[in-house]
XYZ file of C-alpha atoms in Angstrom:
195
model
C 44.746 7.788 27.804
C 45.167 4.317 30.131
C 41.970 2.469 31.274
C 40.953 0.026 33.631
C 39.958 -2.843 32.287
C 37.830 -6.227 34.087
C 37.759 -9.523 32.423
C 35.608 -11.776 33.976
C 34.019 -14.625 33.888
C 33.065 -17.998 35.703
C 35.723 -20.744 37.006
C 36.712 -22.568 33.932
C 36.618 -19.826 31.159
C 40.963 -19.189 31.150
C 41.612 -15.968 32.697
C 44.162 -16.972 34.384
C 45.749 -17.914 30.782
C 44.789 -14.751 29.276
C 46.343 -12.794 31.715
C 49.426 -14.420 31.344
C 49.542 -14.129 27.527
C 48.375 -10.805 27.845
C 51.413 -10.260 30.443
C 53.502 -12.169 27.622
C 52.759 -9.964 24.889
C 53.209 -6.758 26.864
C 56.656 -7.840 27.624
C 57.367 -8.763 24.294
C 56.539 -5.303 23.206
C 58.698 -3.689 25.929
C 56.666 -2.720 28.182
C 57.607 -3.305 32.045
C 54.718 -5.174 33.220
C 53.363 -5.566 37.213
C 51.873 -8.912 37.368
C 50.222 -8.998 40.822
C 47.272 -11.338 42.509
C 46.003 -10.636 46.045
C 47.284 -12.633 48.858
C 44.030 -14.251 50.270
C 44.381 -16.899 47.006
C 46.469 -19.628 48.703
C 46.085 -22.229 46.205
C 49.496 -22.401 44.389
C 53.194 -21.654 46.073
C 54.013 -18.578 47.831
C 57.041 -17.059 49.072
C 57.294 -15.614 52.440
C 59.464 -12.590 53.617
C 59.193 -12.496 57.644
C 56.305 -14.445 58.092
C 54.057 -12.861 55.172
C 53.589 -13.801 51.484
C 55.613 -11.381 48.863
C 54.884 -13.622 46.003
C 52.570 -16.159 44.574
C 52.676 -18.622 41.357
C 50.041 -17.434 38.732
C 49.507 -20.486 37.212
C 46.717 -21.502 34.927
C 45.347 -25.027 34.310
C 46.964 -24.981 30.504
C 49.888 -24.880 32.418
C 51.010 -21.319 31.544
C 53.155 -20.184 34.681
C 54.242 -16.592 36.111
C 55.582 -15.369 39.370
C 53.745 -12.579 40.704
C 53.815 -10.088 43.675
C 51.210 -11.128 46.204
C 48.955 -8.466 47.659
C 48.062 -8.587 50.818
C 44.509 -7.760 52.040
C 45.406 -4.295 53.244
C 48.058 -3.322 51.387
C 48.306 -0.665 49.052
C 48.820 -1.111 45.058
C 52.343 1.027 44.624
C 53.553 -0.150 41.360
C 57.292 -0.315 41.066
C 58.962 3.410 39.118
C 58.390 2.466 35.731
C 55.831 0.237 35.435
C 53.386 0.665 32.002
C 50.599 -1.962 32.778
C 49.768 -3.738 35.216
C 47.878 -7.145 35.782
C 45.750 -8.097 38.139
C 45.023 -11.971 38.839
C 42.396 -13.070 40.944
C 40.750 -9.735 40.724
C 37.534 -10.300 42.664
C 39.654 -10.359 46.102
C 40.855 -6.719 46.149
C 39.080 -4.294 48.079
C 37.042 -1.404 46.749
C 40.025 0.605 48.292
C 42.982 -1.107 46.461
C 40.366 -1.504 42.579
C 39.757 2.798 43.467
C 44.041 2.756 43.678
C 44.508 0.933 40.535
C 41.239 3.234 39.011
C 43.841 6.305 40.095
C 46.690 4.501 38.549
C 45.603 4.336 35.116
C 43.814 7.364 35.544
C 46.488 9.785 37.025
C 49.679 7.779 35.933
C 48.615 6.688 32.503
C 49.278 2.946 33.649
C 47.040 0.458 31.582
C 45.591 -2.242 34.199
C 43.930 -5.117 33.315
C 42.156 -7.058 35.884
C 40.831 -10.794 35.885
C 38.254 -11.947 38.236
C 35.133 -13.675 38.809
C 31.661 -11.750 39.340
C 30.153 -13.559 41.467
C 30.623 -16.403 44.604
C 28.903 -19.584 44.956
C 25.431 -17.780 46.324
C 25.606 -15.285 43.395
C 26.383 -11.931 44.948
C 29.039 -9.989 44.104
C 32.887 -9.863 44.956
C 34.084 -6.574 47.063
C 36.796 -5.888 43.985
C 34.382 -7.527 41.081
C 31.547 -4.579 42.470
C 33.711 -2.091 42.120
C 35.313 -2.838 39.025
C 31.599 -3.404 37.849
C 31.905 0.326 38.923
C 34.858 2.324 37.843
C 36.463 -0.177 34.998
C 36.316 1.897 31.561
C 35.737 -1.533 29.999
C 34.436 -4.845 31.347
C 34.466 -7.678 28.718
C 32.735 -11.494 29.817
C 34.762 -14.679 28.908
C 32.438 -16.981 28.156
C 32.251 -20.622 29.379
C 29.183 -22.998 28.866
C 27.209 -25.042 31.529
C 26.269 -28.594 31.276
C 23.114 -27.539 29.113
C 24.921 -25.363 26.540
C 23.709 -22.350 28.288
C 26.894 -19.914 28.981
C 27.870 -20.556 32.907
C 27.191 -17.441 35.195
C 27.748 -19.340 38.764
C 30.465 -20.856 40.139
C 28.471 -23.360 42.556
C 30.617 -24.862 45.123
C 30.381 -28.890 45.931
C 29.893 -30.442 49.099
C 29.991 -34.081 49.170
C 28.795 -34.376 45.606
C 25.390 -31.749 46.359
C 25.350 -27.533 45.546
C 25.569 -25.502 49.120
C 25.680 -21.683 49.098
C 26.078 -22.336 53.222
C 29.226 -20.670 54.771
C 32.098 -18.149 53.957
C 31.825 -16.275 50.981
C 36.294 -17.297 50.174
C 36.971 -20.639 50.337
C 39.854 -20.978 48.096
C 39.306 -24.054 45.675
C 39.209 -24.970 42.091
C 37.254 -27.536 40.381
C 37.684 -30.175 43.257
C 35.628 -27.973 44.924
C 33.374 -25.149 42.715
C 31.505 -25.723 38.856
C 30.775 -23.590 36.542
C 27.160 -23.198 35.402
C 24.007 -21.570 33.948
C 21.718 -19.624 36.500
C 18.871 -22.636 35.582
C 20.858 -25.367 35.971
C 21.605 -23.962 39.676
C 18.705 -22.860 40.915
C 17.065 -26.203 40.070
C 20.122 -27.927 42.013
C 19.969 -25.653 45.144
C 16.274 -26.213 45.160
C 16.977 -29.801 44.814
C 18.962 -29.969 48.087
C 16.820 -27.530 49.983
């Protein structure tokens, strides 16, 4: 029986590299993989059709890339015929309903589903997609990354003008120029220092 598996870790934990390596391994074994990513993440190159994103580049910091189908925020998860595995990068941006569709595809269609994404936002609150993945995934695997202090990082601190902020919209797309992975203790100390 197929499962819904959630791989989670803060920024810099190589989630995307892991997703792309898994995509390669499945294809090497002759599996039909559907690589997807929510269209919410606009950091990388996208291809458009009739004004809507249809393809998006999945790109890891180590240089591995692949094209994926862009999943619109209000869109349904409908895999191509014959799909045996679905790999979703940036799964935190999925809606709860989309995660439920992925769970149904694993349970009822026997399609293996592997989701990769952040657990929490810059304020330490769960994203909608991550919350539903924690609730429905058969397996949750943490991908660790180390804070500057040596502890495991769990927070994606948002940096504005060199300082941590907890103000602003939950979703503000960015990478290393805007976010830094750190442990809760370091994040809390820096957050309190800027009050």
